[in-house]
PDB file of C-alpha atoms and ligand atoms in Angstrom:
ATOM      1  CA  MET A   7     -17.619   8.380   6.817  1.00  0.00           C
ATOM      2  CA  PRO A   8     -19.832   8.389   9.923  1.00  0.00           C
ATOM      3  CA  GLY A   9     -18.054   7.281  13.079  1.00  0.00           C
ATOM      4  CA  THR A  10     -14.609   7.880  11.630  1.00  0.00           C
ATOM      5  CA  ARG A  11     -12.147  10.777  11.336  1.00  0.00           C
ATOM      6  CA  PHE A  12     -12.664  10.628   7.551  1.00  0.00           C
ATOM      7  CA  SER A  13     -15.426  13.217   7.132  1.00  0.00           C
ATOM      8  CA  ASP A  14     -13.629  15.478   4.641  1.00  0.00           C
ATOM      9  CA  ILE A  15     -13.480  13.440   1.420  1.00  0.00           C
ATOM     10  CA  ARG A  16     -12.255  15.383  -1.621  1.00  0.00           C
ATOM     11  CA  ARG A  17     -13.532  13.710  -4.781  1.00  0.00           C
ATOM     12  CA  LEU A  18     -11.372  14.813  -7.701  1.00  0.00           C
ATOM     13  CA  GLN A  19     -12.140  14.037 -11.317  1.00  0.00           C
ATOM     14  CA  SER A  20      -8.536  14.416 -12.377  1.00  0.00           C
ATOM     15  CA  VAL A  21      -5.371  15.331 -10.500  1.00  0.00           C
ATOM     16  CA  ASP A  22      -1.675  14.709 -11.061  1.00  0.00           C
ATOM     17  CA  SER A  23      -1.396  12.646  -7.875  1.00  0.00           C
ATOM     18  CA  THR A  24      -3.661  12.360  -4.836  1.00  0.00           C
ATOM     19  CA  ASN A  25      -0.503  12.051  -2.690  1.00  0.00           C
ATOM     20  CA  ARG A  26       0.912  15.311  -4.078  1.00  0.00           C
ATOM     21  CA  TYR A  27      -2.474  16.990  -3.579  1.00  0.00           C
ATOM     22  CA  LEU A  28      -2.696  15.989   0.091  1.00  0.00           C
ATOM     23  CA  LEU A  29       0.950  16.804   0.846  1.00  0.00           C
ATOM     24  CA  ASP A  30       0.248  20.352  -0.355  1.00  0.00           C
ATOM     25  CA  GLU A  31      -2.930  20.450   1.738  1.00  0.00           C
ATOM     26  CA  ALA A  32      -0.918  19.223   4.752  1.00  0.00           C
ATOM     27  CA  ARG A  33       1.635  22.012   4.287  1.00  0.00           C
ATOM     28  CA  ALA A  34      -1.264  24.466   4.215  1.00  0.00           C
ATOM     29  CA  GLY A  35      -2.439  23.090   7.584  1.00  0.00           C
ATOM     30  CA  ALA A  36      -5.080  20.493   6.663  1.00  0.00           C
ATOM     31  CA  ASP A  37      -6.214  18.246   9.494  1.00  0.00           C
ATOM     32  CA  ASP A  38      -5.674  14.592  10.221  1.00  0.00           C
ATOM     33  CA  GLY A  39      -8.223  12.516   8.324  1.00  0.00           C
ATOM     34  CA  VAL A  40      -8.615  14.398   5.031  1.00  0.00           C
ATOM     35  CA  VAL A  41      -9.111  11.971   2.120  1.00  0.00           C
ATOM     36  CA  ALA A  42      -8.492  12.552  -1.586  1.00  0.00           C
ATOM     37  CA  VAL A  43      -9.911  10.184  -4.187  1.00  0.00           C
ATOM     38  CA  ALA A  44      -9.482  10.634  -7.918  1.00  0.00           C
ATOM     39  CA  ASP A  45     -11.034   9.169 -11.039  1.00  0.00           C
ATOM     40  CA  HIS A  46      -7.795   9.746 -12.875  1.00  0.00           C
ATOM     41  CA  GLN A  47      -4.193  10.660 -12.077  1.00  0.00           C
ATOM     42  CA  SER A  48      -1.972  12.178 -14.754  1.00  0.00           C
ATOM     43  CA  ALA A  49       1.233  11.585 -12.753  1.00  0.00           C
ATOM     44  CA  GLY A  50       0.361   8.864 -10.254  1.00  0.00           C
ATOM     45  CA  ARG A  51       3.322   7.994  -8.083  1.00  0.00           C
ATOM     46  CA  GLY A  52       4.507   4.489  -7.284  1.00  0.00           C
ATOM     47  CA  ARG A  53       7.234   3.370  -4.908  1.00  0.00           C
ATOM     48  CA  LEU A  54      10.889   3.849  -5.767  1.00  0.00           C
ATOM     49  CA  GLY A  55      10.207   6.578  -8.317  1.00  0.00           C
ATOM     50  CA  ARG A  56       7.927   4.446 -10.465  1.00  0.00           C
ATOM     51  CA  ARG A  57       4.706   5.620 -12.073  1.00  0.00           C
ATOM     52  CA  TRP A  58       1.258   4.302 -11.149  1.00  0.00           C
ATOM     53  CA  GLU A  59      -1.157   4.218 -14.034  1.00  0.00           C
ATOM     54  CA  ALA A  60      -4.756   3.189 -14.579  1.00  0.00           C
ATOM     55  CA  PRO A  61      -7.433   4.148 -17.128  1.00  0.00           C
ATOM     56  CA  ALA A  62      -9.789   6.909 -15.918  1.00  0.00           C
ATOM     57  CA  GLY A  63     -12.721   5.679 -13.838  1.00  0.00           C
ATOM     58  CA  SER A  64     -11.453   2.137 -13.474  1.00  0.00           C
ATOM     59  CA  ASN A  65      -9.593   1.791 -10.186  1.00  0.00           C
ATOM     60  CA  LEU A  66      -9.561   3.177  -6.664  1.00  0.00           C
ATOM     61  CA  LEU A  67      -6.913   5.899  -6.368  1.00  0.00           C
ATOM     62  CA  MET A  68      -6.994   7.377  -2.908  1.00  0.00           C
ATOM     63  CA  SER A  69      -4.817   9.019  -0.278  1.00  0.00           C
ATOM     64  CA  VAL A  70      -5.365   9.801   3.383  1.00  0.00           C
ATOM     65  CA  LEU A  71      -3.676  12.502   5.429  1.00  0.00           C
ATOM     66  CA  LEU A  72      -2.649  11.224   8.854  1.00  0.00           C
ATOM     67  CA  ARG A  73      -1.017  13.078  11.721  1.00  0.00           C
ATOM     68  CA  PRO A  74      -0.406  10.056  13.940  1.00  0.00           C
ATOM     69  CA  ASP A  75       1.131  10.227  17.371  1.00  0.00           C
ATOM     70  CA  LEU A  76       3.852   7.858  16.237  1.00  0.00           C
ATOM     71  CA  PRO A  77       7.590   7.657  17.020  1.00  0.00           C
ATOM     72  CA  PRO A  78       9.535   8.485  13.814  1.00  0.00           C
ATOM     73  CA  ASP A  79      11.103   4.999  13.612  1.00  0.00           C
ATOM     74  CA  HIS A  80       7.588   3.484  13.559  1.00  0.00           C
ATOM     75  CA  ARG A  81       6.373   5.504  10.557  1.00  0.00           C
ATOM     76  CA  HIS A  82       6.311   2.409   8.393  1.00  0.00           C
ATOM     77  CA  LEU A  83       3.258   1.367  10.406  1.00  0.00           C
ATOM     78  CA  ALA A  84       1.206   4.247   8.959  1.00  0.00           C
ATOM     79  CA  ALA A  85       1.472   2.615   5.544  1.00  0.00           C
ATOM     80  CA  ALA A  86       0.978  -0.844   7.016  1.00  0.00           C
ATOM     81  CA  VAL A  87      -2.389   0.023   8.579  1.00  0.00           C
ATOM     82  CA  VAL A  88      -3.662   1.260   5.205  1.00  0.00           C
ATOM     83  CA  ALA A  89      -2.592  -2.005   3.576  1.00  0.00           C
ATOM     84  CA  LEU A  90      -4.267  -3.951   6.391  1.00  0.00           C
ATOM     85  CA  ALA A  91      -7.470  -1.905   6.129  1.00  0.00           C
ATOM     86  CA  ALA A  92      -7.587  -2.552   2.391  1.00  0.00           C
ATOM     87  CA  THR A  93      -7.293  -6.307   2.926  1.00  0.00           C
ATOM     88  CA  ASP A  94     -10.069  -6.063   5.558  1.00  0.00           C
ATOM     89  CA  ALA A  95     -12.273  -4.136   3.126  1.00  0.00           C
ATOM     90  CA  VAL A  96     -11.800  -6.514   0.212  1.00  0.00           C
ATOM     91  CA  ASP A  97     -12.554  -9.437   2.493  1.00  0.00           C
ATOM     92  CA  VAL A  98     -15.681  -7.834   4.034  1.00  0.00           C
ATOM     93  CA  VAL A  99     -17.174  -6.427   0.814  1.00  0.00           C
ATOM     94  CA  LEU A 100     -16.134  -9.097  -1.671  1.00  0.00           C
ATOM     95  CA  GLY A 101     -15.159 -12.162   0.353  1.00  0.00           C
ATOM     96  CA  LEU A 102     -11.767 -12.161  -1.349  1.00  0.00           C
ATOM     97  CA  GLU A 103      -8.640 -12.959   0.646  1.00  0.00           C
ATOM     98  CA  LEU A 104      -5.492 -10.981  -0.123  1.00  0.00           C
ATOM     99  CA  GLY A 105      -1.987 -11.282   1.304  1.00  0.00           C
ATOM    100  CA  ILE A 106       0.540  -8.550   1.979  1.00  0.00           C
ATOM    101  CA  LYS A 107       3.941  -8.715   0.329  1.00  0.00           C
ATOM    102  CA  TRP A 108       6.426  -6.654   2.341  1.00  0.00           C
ATOM    103  CA  PRO A 109       6.401  -3.721   2.548  1.00  0.00           C
ATOM    104  CA  ASN A 110       2.820  -3.062   1.455  1.00  0.00           C
ATOM    105  CA  ASP A 111       1.795  -4.733  -1.796  1.00  0.00           C
ATOM    106  CA  LEU A 112      -1.550  -6.493  -1.739  1.00  0.00           C
ATOM    107  CA  LEU A 113      -1.384  -9.772  -3.602  1.00  0.00           C
ATOM    108  CA  ALA A 114      -4.060 -12.176  -4.758  1.00  0.00           C
ATOM    109  CA  LEU A 115      -3.595 -15.798  -3.744  1.00  0.00           C
ATOM    110  CA  ASP A 116      -2.104 -16.460  -7.215  1.00  0.00           C
ATOM    111  CA  GLY A 117       0.754 -14.043  -6.300  1.00  0.00           C
ATOM    112  CA  ARG A 118      -0.320 -11.253  -8.660  1.00  0.00           C
ATOM    113  CA  LYS A 119      -0.464  -7.672  -7.371  1.00  0.00           C
ATOM    114  CA  VAL A 120      -3.866  -6.089  -6.720  1.00  0.00           C
ATOM    115  CA  ALA A 121      -2.783  -2.923  -4.918  1.00  0.00           C
ATOM    116  CA  GLY A 122       0.215  -0.855  -3.878  1.00  0.00           C
ATOM    117  CA  VAL A 123       0.756   1.640  -1.077  1.00  0.00           C
ATOM    118  CA  LEU A 124       2.959   4.722  -1.091  1.00  0.00           C
ATOM    119  CA  ALA A 125       3.540   6.716   2.108  1.00  0.00           C
ATOM    120  CA  GLU A 126       5.115  10.129   1.894  1.00  0.00           C
ATOM    121  CA  ALA A 127       5.932  12.218   4.979  1.00  0.00           C
ATOM    122  CA  ASP A 128       6.036  15.977   5.039  1.00  0.00           C
ATOM    123  CA  VAL A 129       9.296  16.087   6.925  1.00  0.00           C
ATOM    124  CA  ALA A 130       9.169  19.860   7.264  1.00  0.00           C
ATOM    125  CA  SER A 131       5.704  19.741   8.785  1.00  0.00           C
ATOM    126  CA  ALA A 132       5.563  22.389  11.465  1.00  0.00           C
ATOM    127  CA  ALA A 133       2.912  20.380  13.276  1.00  0.00           C
ATOM    128  CA  GLY A 134       5.400  17.627  14.105  1.00  0.00           C
ATOM    129  CA  GLY A 135       6.338  17.676  17.802  1.00  0.00           C
ATOM    130  CA  PRO A 136       9.865  16.986  19.091  1.00  0.00           C
ATOM    131  CA  ASP A 137       9.236  13.229  18.999  1.00  0.00           C
ATOM    132  CA  GLY A 138       7.798  13.431  15.497  1.00  0.00           C
ATOM    133  CA  GLY A 139       4.202  13.030  16.692  1.00  0.00           C
ATOM    134  CA  GLY A 140       1.713  15.001  14.629  1.00  0.00           C
ATOM    135  CA  ALA A 141       3.939  15.185  11.550  1.00  0.00           C
ATOM    136  CA  ALA A 142       1.938  14.760   8.377  1.00  0.00           C
ATOM    137  CA  ILE A 143       2.074  11.414   6.633  1.00  0.00           C
ATOM    138  CA  VAL A 144       0.159  10.987   3.396  1.00  0.00           C
ATOM    139  CA  VAL A 145      -0.584   7.374   2.600  1.00  0.00           C
ATOM    140  CA  GLY A 146      -1.825   6.644  -0.894  1.00  0.00           C
ATOM    141  CA  ILE A 147      -3.191   3.364  -2.139  1.00  0.00           C
ATOM    142  CA  GLY A 148      -4.007   2.307  -5.650  1.00  0.00           C
ATOM    143  CA  ILE A 149      -6.347  -0.678  -5.770  1.00  0.00           C
ATOM    144  CA  ASN A 150      -6.838  -2.373  -9.131  1.00  0.00           C
ATOM    145  CA  VAL A 151     -10.613  -2.613  -8.875  1.00  0.00           C
ATOM    146  CA  ASN A 152     -11.905  -2.959 -12.450  1.00  0.00           C
ATOM    147  CA  TRP A 153      -8.678  -2.748 -14.479  1.00  0.00           C
ATOM    148  CA  PRO A 154      -7.213  -4.911 -15.852  1.00  0.00           C
ATOM    149  CA  GLU A 155     -10.324  -6.778 -16.926  1.00  0.00           C
ATOM    150  CA  ALA A 156      -8.139  -9.335 -18.704  1.00  0.00           C
ATOM    151  CA  ASP A 157      -4.422  -9.924 -19.206  1.00  0.00           C
ATOM    152  CA  THR A 158      -4.765  -8.491 -22.734  1.00  0.00           C
ATOM    153  CA  ASP A 159      -5.371  -5.039 -21.156  1.00  0.00           C
ATOM    154  CA  LEU A 160      -1.901  -5.053 -19.619  1.00  0.00           C
ATOM    155  CA  PRO A 161       1.443  -4.006 -21.026  1.00  0.00           C
ATOM    156  CA  PRO A 162       3.542  -7.156 -21.595  1.00  0.00           C
ATOM    157  CA  ASP A 163       5.793  -6.554 -18.580  1.00  0.00           C
ATOM    158  CA  LEU A 164       2.814  -6.637 -16.216  1.00  0.00           C
ATOM    159  CA  VAL A 165       1.187  -9.808 -17.548  1.00  0.00           C
ATOM    160  CA  GLY A 166       1.375 -12.396 -14.772  1.00  0.00           C
ATOM    161  CA  VAL A 167       2.398  -9.650 -12.332  1.00  0.00           C
ATOM    162  CA  ALA A 168      -0.720  -7.469 -11.955  1.00  0.00           C
ATOM    163  CA  THR A 169      -4.375  -8.350 -11.613  1.00  0.00           C
ATOM    164  CA  SER A 170      -7.594  -6.688 -10.439  1.00  0.00           C
ATOM    165  CA  LEU A 171     -10.490  -7.471  -8.145  1.00  0.00           C
ATOM    166  CA  ARG A 172     -12.682  -7.729 -11.245  1.00  0.00           C
ATOM    167  CA  GLN A 173     -10.341 -10.228 -12.846  1.00  0.00           C
ATOM    168  CA  GLN A 174     -10.183 -12.276  -9.657  1.00  0.00           C
ATOM    169  CA  LEU A 175     -13.964 -12.309  -9.176  1.00  0.00           C
ATOM    170  CA  GLY A 176     -15.167 -12.324 -12.787  1.00  0.00           C
ATOM    171  CA  ARG A 177     -17.488  -9.343 -12.268  1.00  0.00           C
ATOM    172  CA  ARG A 178     -17.415  -5.541 -12.020  1.00  0.00           C
ATOM    173  CA  VAL A 179     -16.799  -4.134  -8.554  1.00  0.00           C
ATOM    174  CA  ASP A 180     -18.215  -0.898  -7.088  1.00  0.00           C
ATOM    175  CA  ARG A 181     -15.278   1.408  -6.264  1.00  0.00           C
ATOM    176  CA  THR A 182     -17.272   3.483  -3.769  1.00  0.00           C
ATOM    177  CA  GLU A 183     -18.198   0.420  -1.752  1.00  0.00           C
ATOM    178  CA  VAL A 184     -14.521  -0.506  -1.489  1.00  0.00           C
ATOM    179  CA  LEU A 185     -13.504   3.085  -0.602  1.00  0.00           C
ATOM    180  CA  GLU A 186     -16.046   3.275   2.218  1.00  0.00           C
ATOM    181  CA  ALA A 187     -15.087  -0.114   3.591  1.00  0.00           C
ATOM    182  CA  VAL A 188     -11.382   0.848   3.579  1.00  0.00           C
ATOM    183  CA  LEU A 189     -12.113   3.983   5.619  1.00  0.00           C
ATOM    184  CA  VAL A 190     -14.306   2.142   8.123  1.00  0.00           C
ATOM    185  CA  ALA A 191     -11.614  -0.514   8.601  1.00  0.00           C
ATOM    186  CA  LEU A 192      -8.880   2.100   8.801  1.00  0.00           C
ATOM    187  CA  GLU A 193     -10.323   4.101  11.700  1.00  0.00           C
ATOM    188  CA  PRO A 194      -9.556   1.653  14.565  1.00  0.00           C
ATOM    189  CA  ARG A 195      -6.225   0.738  13.024  1.00  0.00           C
ATOM    190  CA  VAL A 196      -5.098   4.387  12.912  1.00  0.00           C
ATOM    191  CA  SER A 197      -6.281   4.870  16.503  1.00  0.00           C
ATOM    192  CA  ASP A 198      -4.081   1.927  17.475  1.00  0.00           C
ATOM    193  CA  LEU A 199      -0.965   3.756  16.245  1.00  0.00           C
ATOM    194  CA  ALA A 200      -1.073   6.052  19.276  1.00  0.00           C
ATOM    195  CA  THR A 201      -0.353   3.380  21.904  1.00  0.00           C
ATOM    196  CA  THR A 202       2.256   0.689  22.395  1.00  0.00           C
ATOM    197  CA  ALA A 203      -0.419  -1.993  22.832  1.00  0.00           C
ATOM    198  CA  GLY A 204      -2.185  -0.799  19.688  1.00  0.00           C
ATOM    199  CA  ARG A 205       1.004  -0.832  17.649  1.00  0.00           C
ATOM    200  CA  ILE A 206       1.726  -4.385  18.820  1.00  0.00           C
ATOM    201  CA  ARG A 207      -1.763  -5.381  17.641  1.00  0.00           C
ATOM    202  CA  GLN A 208      -1.189  -3.864  14.216  1.00  0.00           C
ATOM    203  CA  VAL A 209       2.221  -5.489  13.787  1.00  0.00           C
ATOM    204  CA  ASP A 210       0.736  -8.835  14.819  1.00  0.00           C
ATOM    205  CA  ASP A 211      -1.921  -8.431  12.121  1.00  0.00           C
ATOM    206  CA  LEU A 212       0.772  -7.485   9.610  1.00  0.00           C
ATOM    207  CA  ARG A 213       2.798 -10.586  10.509  1.00  0.00           C
ATOM    208  CA  ALA A 214      -0.285 -12.774  10.152  1.00  0.00           C
ATOM    209  CA  ARG A 215      -1.058 -11.458   6.648  1.00  0.00           C
ATOM    210  CA  CYS A 216       2.497 -10.990   5.381  1.00  0.00           C
ATOM    211  CA  THR A 217       3.139 -13.648   2.740  1.00  0.00           C
ATOM    212  CA  THR A 218       6.804 -12.624   2.579  1.00  0.00           C
ATOM    213  CA  ILE A 219       7.647 -14.285   5.916  1.00  0.00           C
ATOM    214  CA  GLY A 220       9.080 -17.737   5.292  1.00  0.00           C
ATOM    215  CA  THR A 221       9.698 -16.945   1.615  1.00  0.00           C
ATOM    216  CA  ARG A 222      13.028 -16.876  -0.211  1.00  0.00           C
ATOM    217  CA  VAL A 223      13.517 -13.268  -1.254  1.00  0.00           C
ATOM    218  CA  GLY A 224      15.803 -11.042  -3.265  1.00  0.00           C
ATOM    219  CA  VAL A 225      16.310  -7.638  -1.662  1.00  0.00           C
ATOM    220  CA  GLU A 226      17.217  -4.716  -3.909  1.00  0.00           C
ATOM    221  CA  LEU A 227      18.834  -1.864  -2.019  1.00  0.00           C
ATOM    222  CA  ALA A 228      19.899   1.467  -3.501  1.00  0.00           C
ATOM    223  CA  ASP A 229      23.342   0.174  -4.467  1.00  0.00           C
ATOM    224  CA  SER A 230      23.379  -3.557  -3.781  1.00  0.00           C
ATOM    225  CA  ARG A 231      21.331  -6.734  -3.787  1.00  0.00           C
ATOM    226  CA  PHE A 232      21.242  -9.802  -1.564  1.00  0.00           C
ATOM    227  CA  GLU A 233      19.158 -12.936  -1.144  1.00  0.00           C
ATOM    228  CA  GLY A 234      17.910 -14.803   1.886  1.00  0.00           C
ATOM    229  CA  THR A 235      14.858 -16.102   3.662  1.00  0.00           C
ATOM    230  CA  ALA A 236      12.490 -13.535   5.163  1.00  0.00           C
ATOM    231  CA  CYS A 237      12.042 -14.656   8.754  1.00  0.00           C
ATOM    232  CA  ALA A 238      10.355 -11.881  10.737  1.00  0.00           C
ATOM    233  CA  VAL A 239       8.781  -8.435  10.846  1.00  0.00           C
ATOM    234  CA  THR A 240      10.086  -6.192  13.644  1.00  0.00           C
ATOM    235  CA  SER A 241       7.921  -4.132  15.975  1.00  0.00           C
ATOM    236  CA  GLU A 242       8.576  -1.143  13.687  1.00  0.00           C
ATOM    237  CA  GLY A 243       7.318  -3.115  10.684  1.00  0.00           C
ATOM    238  CA  HIS A 244      10.752  -3.697   9.162  1.00  0.00           C
ATOM    239  CA  LEU A 245      11.650  -6.988   7.463  1.00  0.00           C
ATOM    240  CA  VAL A 246      14.296  -9.350   8.848  1.00  0.00           C
ATOM    241  CA  VAL A 247      16.063 -11.533   6.286  1.00  0.00           C
ATOM    242  CA  ASP A 248      18.229 -14.520   7.180  1.00  0.00           C
ATOM    243  CA  THR A 249      21.105 -14.671   4.688  1.00  0.00           C
ATOM    244  CA  GLY A 250      22.530 -17.911   6.064  1.00  0.00           C
ATOM    245  CA  GLY A 251      25.419 -16.319   7.910  1.00  0.00           C
ATOM    246  CA  SER A 252      23.585 -13.362   9.404  1.00  0.00           C
ATOM    247  CA  ARG A 253      20.277 -11.581   9.824  1.00  0.00           C
ATOM    248  CA  ARG A 254      19.742  -8.277   8.032  1.00  0.00           C
ATOM    249  CA  THR A 255      16.941  -5.837   8.777  1.00  0.00           C
ATOM    250  CA  VAL A 256      15.464  -4.164   5.722  1.00  0.00           C
ATOM    251  CA  VAL A 257      13.943  -0.754   6.348  1.00  0.00           C
ATOM    252  CA  ALA A 258      13.356   0.321   2.760  1.00  0.00           C
ATOM    253  CA  GLY A 259      13.944  -1.304  -0.571  1.00  0.00           C
ATOM    254  CA  ASP A 260      12.345  -3.607  -3.055  1.00  0.00           C
ATOM    255  CA  VAL A 261      11.713  -7.217  -2.212  1.00  0.00           C
ATOM    256  CA  VAL A 262      11.178  -9.902  -4.822  1.00  0.00           C
ATOM    257  CA  HIS A 263       9.591 -13.200  -3.838  1.00  0.00           C
ATOM    258  CA  LEU A 264      11.841 -15.800  -5.446  1.00  0.00           C
ATOM    259  CA  ARG A 265      10.174 -18.854  -6.833  1.00  0.00           C
ATOM    260  CA  PRO A 266      11.456 -22.288  -7.730  1.00  0.00           C
ATOM    261  CA  PRO A 267      12.895 -22.478 -11.277  1.00  0.00           C
ATOM    262  CA  GLY A 268      10.180 -22.965 -13.899  1.00  0.00           C
ATOM    263  CA  GLN A 269       7.810 -20.315 -12.546  1.00  0.00           C
ATOM    264  CA  ARG A 270       8.115 -17.136 -14.520  1.00  0.00           C
ATOM    265  CA  HIS A 271       7.323 -14.312 -12.155  1.00  0.00           C
ATOM    266  CA  GLY A 272       8.159 -13.042  -8.746  1.00  0.00           C
ATOM    267  CA  ALA A 273       5.706 -10.478  -7.381  1.00  0.00           C
ATOM    268  CA  LEU A 274       7.490  -7.428  -8.670  1.00  0.00           C
ATOM    269  CA  GLY A 275       4.776  -4.835  -8.289  1.00  0.00           C
ATOM    270  CA  ALA A 276       2.319  -3.379 -10.725  1.00  0.00           C
ATOM    271  CA  ALA A 277       3.938  -0.005 -11.064  1.00  0.00           C
ATOM    272  CA  ALA A 278       5.580   0.798 -14.378  1.00  0.00           C
ATOM    273  CA  ASP A 279       9.231   1.841 -14.322  1.00  0.00           C
ATOM    274  CA  PRO A 280       9.893   5.467 -15.221  1.00  0.00           C
ATOM    275  CA  GLU A 281      11.141   5.967 -18.751  1.00  0.00           C
TER     276      GLU A 281
HETATM  277  C1  BTN B  10       3.426   1.060  -5.462  1.00  0.00           C
HETATM  278  O1  BTN B  10       4.383   1.381  -6.176  1.00  0.00           O
HETATM  279  O2  BTN B  10       3.108  -0.129  -5.323  1.00  0.00           O
HETATM  280  C2  BTN B  10       2.626   2.113  -4.752  1.00  0.00           C
HETATM  281  C3  BTN B  10       1.554   2.674  -5.628  1.00  0.00           C
HETATM  282  C4  BTN B  10       0.713   3.739  -4.947  1.00  0.00           C
HETATM  283  C5  BTN B  10      -0.298   4.347  -5.901  1.00  0.00           C
HETATM  284  C6  BTN B  10      -1.283   5.247  -5.216  1.00  0.00           C
HETATM  285  S1  BTN B  10      -2.626   5.703  -6.279  1.00  0.00           S
HETATM  286  C7  BTN B  10      -3.161   6.904  -5.134  1.00  0.00           C
HETATM  287  C8  BTN B  10      -1.923   7.533  -4.551  1.00  0.00           C
HETATM  288  N1  BTN B  10      -1.492   8.668  -5.341  1.00  0.00           N
HETATM  289  C9  BTN B  10      -0.316   8.459  -5.932  1.00  0.00           C
HETATM  290  O3  BTN B  10       0.262   9.271  -6.688  1.00  0.00           O
HETATM  291  N2  BTN B  10       0.137   7.238  -5.620  1.00  0.00           N
HETATM  292  C10 BTN B  10      -0.737   6.561  -4.691  1.00  0.00           C
END
């Protein structure tokens, strides 16, 4: 894309996972800014070991390789800027407003999931300096552009949970237009990661778009679960939850937006659980 670091765009017809592809490229020395976009993934990866699936040619499946000058405890922000850029792009190209459910799910105003983000760091990256700067982070995003077209396309467990831009707008959407707009919006946001003032700007944007803040949430950790009210996002992009007696900071985990009784779904994510 002219005027951005994203000049090397690898367009793949089919790949197991664009994240896996770029992590391998990173280990082989690929530069900051390489993009992989696929028509189809045979083993698309979702968060927390889930799968990410979409019919060939329907949705935007893309990853970017970043080597940000970012303190290790701020790495969450690399994923956050991709989520923010995607909300920018959907707004600019389609006039559709999306919110961000912590950590990085993009939700339509009806609470259904339109996109998910998965960041994977190459921890062994030789390019990472002593402070972690320059280490490779691959951030993948799957945006439900044209699938599902209707709820009947979805497996039963995703009905009421997942939606697409097409379903929201009632018309087909051009994937390339969305891809290009994401990359244009991403450039200044990635540049911001290198400075304290820039990172503050990005976290402020995340706070402004994060629909989790002020919401009653259930937090699923590796071996426990708790509930509370999400009250803040820290400068590293972590979520603070008020449990009544104390405040807990959530760095990683799954967050469910709890709804008043009578409403069927929390925003659980559109990824299918592994079998
Ligand atoms: C989530 O679970 O919400 C995150 C889903 C991330 C899916 C995208 S699709 C492109 C990239 N390649 C992958 O294997 N996963 C990410």
